[in-house]
Amino acid sequence: MRNTPQKNAIRKVFTDNDHPLCIKEILDLAQEIISTTNIATVYRNVNLLVEEGWLVKIEFPPLGTYYERAGKAHHHYFYCRKCKVIYVIPGCPLDLPEAVPSGFVHEGHDVFIRGICESCCNANEKCEH
């Protein structure tokens, strides 16, 4: 696959941001690098990067489709409802196969936690722990 300036800008967006991004975020950040980047270019290049295995697509039921770099160690996600950022939680607290009912075959899992991040709690003293 050929590399274009826009495709390289989108790669840089993901290299500089270590959390999942939606198409709108990718567009905004890519436009900071190449101002003429448009939504069709972002969709086309993101799909190419997924096909190449450089990005993976993640479906967050309440939020929609996000993308992140492929090849990361197993992790989960925390979504801050205040700043709207998805944070990566490294590792896995689940005890598999104990979490899987007897007779079931585990093929994978995702954990998506919602709440308020530490920065937003520090900025707003109304957070309860």
PDB file of C-alpha atoms in Angstrom:
ATOM      1  CA  MET A   1       0.000   0.000   0.000  1.00  0.00           C
ATOM      2  CA  ARG A   2       1.312   3.433  -0.825  1.00  0.00           C
ATOM      3  CA  ASN A   3       2.037   6.047   1.784  1.00  0.00           C
ATOM      4  CA  THR A   4       0.540   9.483   1.259  1.00  0.00           C
ATOM      5  CA  PRO A   5       1.093  12.595   3.386  1.00  0.00           C
ATOM      6  CA  GLN A   6      -2.446  12.192   4.782  1.00  0.00           C
ATOM      7  CA  LYS A   7      -1.887   8.536   5.659  1.00  0.00           C
ATOM      8  CA  ASN A   8       1.374   9.462   7.375  1.00  0.00           C
ATOM      9  CA  ALA A   9      -0.434  12.232   9.277  1.00  0.00           C
ATOM     10  CA  ILE A  10      -3.022   9.723  10.506  1.00  0.00           C
ATOM     11  CA  ARG A  11      -0.237   7.349  11.582  1.00  0.00           C
ATOM     12  CA  LYS A  12       1.339  10.244  13.508  1.00  0.00           C
ATOM     13  CA  VAL A  13      -1.995  10.951  15.207  1.00  0.00           C
ATOM     14  CA  PHE A  14      -1.997   7.404  16.597  1.00  0.00           C
ATOM     15  CA  THR A  15       1.711   7.456  17.424  1.00  0.00           C
ATOM     16  CA  ASP A  16       1.221  10.654  19.439  1.00  0.00           C
ATOM     17  CA  ASN A  17      -2.001   9.516  21.169  1.00  0.00           C
ATOM     18  CA  ASP A  18      -1.951   6.251  23.074  1.00  0.00           C
ATOM     19  CA  HIS A  19      -5.697   5.878  23.554  1.00  0.00           C
ATOM     20  CA  PRO A  20      -8.569   4.903  21.255  1.00  0.00           C
ATOM     21  CA  LEU A  21      -9.807   7.649  18.934  1.00  0.00           C
ATOM     22  CA  CYS A  22     -13.063   8.150  17.043  1.00  0.00           C
ATOM     23  CA  ILE A  23     -13.149   9.401  13.440  1.00  0.00           C
ATOM     24  CA  LYS A  24     -13.917  13.000  14.524  1.00  0.00           C
ATOM     25  CA  GLU A  25     -10.895  13.047  16.851  1.00  0.00           C
ATOM     26  CA  ILE A  26      -8.691  11.562  14.129  1.00  0.00           C
ATOM     27  CA  LEU A  27      -9.904  14.210  11.674  1.00  0.00           C
ATOM     28  CA  ASP A  28      -9.303  17.094  14.089  1.00  0.00           C
ATOM     29  CA  LEU A  29      -5.801  15.897  14.998  1.00  0.00           C
ATOM     30  CA  ALA A  30      -4.868  15.098  11.381  1.00  0.00           C
ATOM     31  CA  GLN A  31      -6.000  18.588  10.326  1.00  0.00           C
ATOM     32  CA  GLU A  32      -3.497  20.045  12.808  1.00  0.00           C
ATOM     33  CA  ILE A  33      -0.805  18.298  10.743  1.00  0.00           C
ATOM     34  CA  ILE A  34      -2.307  18.757   7.251  1.00  0.00           C
ATOM     35  CA  SER A  35      -5.075  21.356   7.286  1.00  0.00           C
ATOM     36  CA  THR A  36      -6.657  20.123   4.041  1.00  0.00           C
ATOM     37  CA  THR A  37      -7.385  16.620   5.409  1.00  0.00           C
ATOM     38  CA  ASN A  38     -11.091  15.846   5.019  1.00  0.00           C
ATOM     39  CA  ILE A  39     -13.437  13.255   6.504  1.00  0.00           C
ATOM     40  CA  ALA A  40     -13.458  11.030   3.391  1.00  0.00           C
ATOM     41  CA  THR A  41      -9.653  10.887   3.457  1.00  0.00           C
ATOM     42  CA  VAL A  42      -9.705   9.927   7.143  1.00  0.00           C
ATOM     43  CA  TYR A  43     -12.255   7.135   6.597  1.00  0.00           C
ATOM     44  CA  ARG A  44     -10.366   5.791   3.557  1.00  0.00           C
ATOM     45  CA  ASN A  45      -6.982   5.784   5.301  1.00  0.00           C
ATOM     46  CA  VAL A  46      -8.275   4.425   8.602  1.00  0.00           C
ATOM     47  CA  ASN A  47      -9.903   1.541   6.698  1.00  0.00           C
ATOM     48  CA  LEU A  48      -6.619   0.909   4.847  1.00  0.00           C
ATOM     49  CA  LEU A  49      -4.681   0.931   8.130  1.00  0.00           C
ATOM     50  CA  VAL A  50      -7.166  -1.567   9.604  1.00  0.00           C
ATOM     51  CA  GLU A  51      -6.792  -3.799   6.516  1.00  0.00           C
ATOM     52  CA  GLU A  52      -2.989  -3.565   6.834  1.00  0.00           C
ATOM     53  CA  GLY A  53      -3.242  -4.584  10.493  1.00  0.00           C
ATOM     54  CA  TRP A  54      -1.722  -1.336  11.770  1.00  0.00           C
ATOM     55  CA  LEU A  55      -4.985  -0.252  13.457  1.00  0.00           C
ATOM     56  CA  VAL A  56      -7.754  -2.223  15.143  1.00  0.00           C
ATOM     57  CA  LYS A  57     -11.417  -1.289  15.275  1.00  0.00           C
ATOM     58  CA  ILE A  58     -13.120  -1.261  18.681  1.00  0.00           C
ATOM     59  CA  GLU A  59     -16.866  -1.034  19.229  1.00  0.00           C
ATOM     60  CA  PHE A  60     -17.863   0.732  22.445  1.00  0.00           C
ATOM     61  CA  PRO A  61     -21.640   0.160  22.732  1.00  0.00           C
ATOM     62  CA  PRO A  62     -22.499   3.533  24.248  1.00  0.00           C
ATOM     63  CA  LEU A  63     -20.067   5.521  22.070  1.00  0.00           C
ATOM     64  CA  GLY A  64     -19.693   3.830  18.695  1.00  0.00           C
ATOM     65  CA  THR A  65     -16.584   2.893  16.746  1.00  0.00           C
ATOM     66  CA  TYR A  66     -13.075   3.820  17.857  1.00  0.00           C
ATOM     67  CA  TYR A  67      -9.646   2.841  16.577  1.00  0.00           C
ATOM     68  CA  GLU A  68      -6.288   2.181  18.201  1.00  0.00           C
ATOM     69  CA  ARG A  69      -2.862   0.883  17.248  1.00  0.00           C
ATOM     70  CA  ALA A  70      -2.639  -2.872  16.800  1.00  0.00           C
ATOM     71  CA  GLY A  71      -0.201  -5.080  18.682  1.00  0.00           C
ATOM     72  CA  LYS A  72      -0.740  -3.729  22.186  1.00  0.00           C
ATOM     73  CA  ALA A  73      -0.681  -6.044  25.181  1.00  0.00           C
ATOM     74  CA  HIS A  74      -4.101  -7.097  26.535  1.00  0.00           C
ATOM     75  CA  HIS A  75      -5.871  -4.160  28.185  1.00  0.00           C
ATOM     76  CA  HIS A  76      -9.249  -2.680  29.083  1.00  0.00           C
ATOM     77  CA  TYR A  77     -10.808   0.777  28.929  1.00  0.00           C
ATOM     78  CA  PHE A  78     -12.084   3.547  31.200  1.00  0.00           C
ATOM     79  CA  TYR A  79     -14.321   6.236  29.692  1.00  0.00           C
ATOM     80  CA  CYS A  80     -14.532   9.581  31.495  1.00  0.00           C
ATOM     81  CA  ARG A  81     -17.989  11.021  31.019  1.00  0.00           C
ATOM     82  CA  LYS A  82     -16.707  14.540  31.831  1.00  0.00           C
ATOM     83  CA  CYS A  83     -13.712  14.956  29.483  1.00  0.00           C
ATOM     84  CA  LYS A  84     -14.957  12.283  27.027  1.00  0.00           C
ATOM     85  CA  VAL A  85     -11.538  10.568  26.896  1.00  0.00           C
ATOM     86  CA  ILE A  86     -11.079   6.792  26.759  1.00  0.00           C
ATOM     87  CA  TYR A  87      -8.152   5.710  28.938  1.00  0.00           C
ATOM     88  CA  VAL A  88      -6.330   2.420  28.542  1.00  0.00           C
ATOM     89  CA  ILE A  89      -6.174   0.234  31.646  1.00  0.00           C
ATOM     90  CA  PRO A  90      -3.195  -2.138  31.304  1.00  0.00           C
ATOM     91  CA  GLY A  91      -3.489  -5.809  32.160  1.00  0.00           C
ATOM     92  CA  CYS A  92      -6.537  -7.818  33.092  1.00  0.00           C
ATOM     93  CA  PRO A  93      -8.171  -8.280  36.496  1.00  0.00           C
ATOM     94  CA  LEU A  94     -10.343 -11.197  35.334  1.00  0.00           C
ATOM     95  CA  ASP A  95      -9.489 -14.679  36.511  1.00  0.00           C
ATOM     96  CA  LEU A  96      -9.970 -16.778  33.396  1.00  0.00           C
ATOM     97  CA  PRO A  97     -11.106 -19.549  33.121  1.00  0.00           C
ATOM     98  CA  GLU A  98     -12.886 -19.019  36.491  1.00  0.00           C
ATOM     99  CA  ALA A  99     -14.976 -16.198  34.995  1.00  0.00           C
ATOM    100  CA  VAL A 100     -16.257 -18.435  32.189  1.00  0.00           C
ATOM    101  CA  PRO A 101     -19.147 -20.806  32.969  1.00  0.00           C
ATOM    102  CA  SER A 102     -18.412 -24.507  32.764  1.00  0.00           C
ATOM    103  CA  GLY A 103     -18.804 -25.859  29.244  1.00  0.00           C
ATOM    104  CA  PHE A 104     -18.357 -22.453  27.612  1.00  0.00           C
ATOM    105  CA  VAL A 105     -15.374 -21.682  25.365  1.00  0.00           C
ATOM    106  CA  HIS A 106     -13.708 -18.299  25.944  1.00  0.00           C
ATOM    107  CA  GLU A 107     -12.590 -16.586  22.708  1.00  0.00           C
ATOM    108  CA  GLY A 108     -11.898 -13.093  23.994  1.00  0.00           C
ATOM    109  CA  HIS A 109     -13.327 -10.287  26.083  1.00  0.00           C
ATOM    110  CA  ASP A 110     -13.407  -6.519  26.512  1.00  0.00           C
ATOM    111  CA  VAL A 111     -14.020  -4.541  29.679  1.00  0.00           C
ATOM    112  CA  PHE A 112     -15.332  -0.997  29.344  1.00  0.00           C
ATOM    113  CA  ILE A 113     -15.692   1.011  32.575  1.00  0.00           C
ATOM    114  CA  ARG A 114     -17.487   4.379  32.696  1.00  0.00           C
ATOM    115  CA  GLY A 115     -17.052   7.113  35.283  1.00  0.00           C
ATOM    116  CA  ILE A 116     -14.995  10.233  35.998  1.00  0.00           C
ATOM    117  CA  CYS A 117     -11.206  10.319  35.613  1.00  0.00           C
ATOM    118  CA  GLU A 118      -8.817  11.591  38.282  1.00  0.00           C
ATOM    119  CA  SER A 119      -8.108  14.878  36.475  1.00  0.00           C
ATOM    120  CA  CYS A 120     -11.807  15.710  36.201  1.00  0.00           C
ATOM    121  CA  CYS A 121     -12.368  14.750  39.850  1.00  0.00           C
ATOM    122  CA  ASN A 122      -9.508  17.012  40.926  1.00  0.00           C
ATOM    123  CA  ALA A 123     -10.994  19.867  38.881  1.00  0.00           C
ATOM    124  CA  ASN A 124     -14.463  19.250  40.351  1.00  0.00           C
ATOM    125  CA  GLU A 125     -14.523  18.605  44.093  1.00  0.00           C
ATOM    126  CA  LYS A 126     -18.012  17.030  43.862  1.00  0.00           C
ATOM    127  CA  CYS A 127     -16.576  13.603  42.958  1.00  0.00           C
ATOM    128  CA  GLU A 128     -17.281  10.862  45.446  1.00  0.00           C
ATOM    129  CA  HIS A 129     -14.958   7.887  45.787  1.00  0.00           C
TER     130      HIS A 129
END
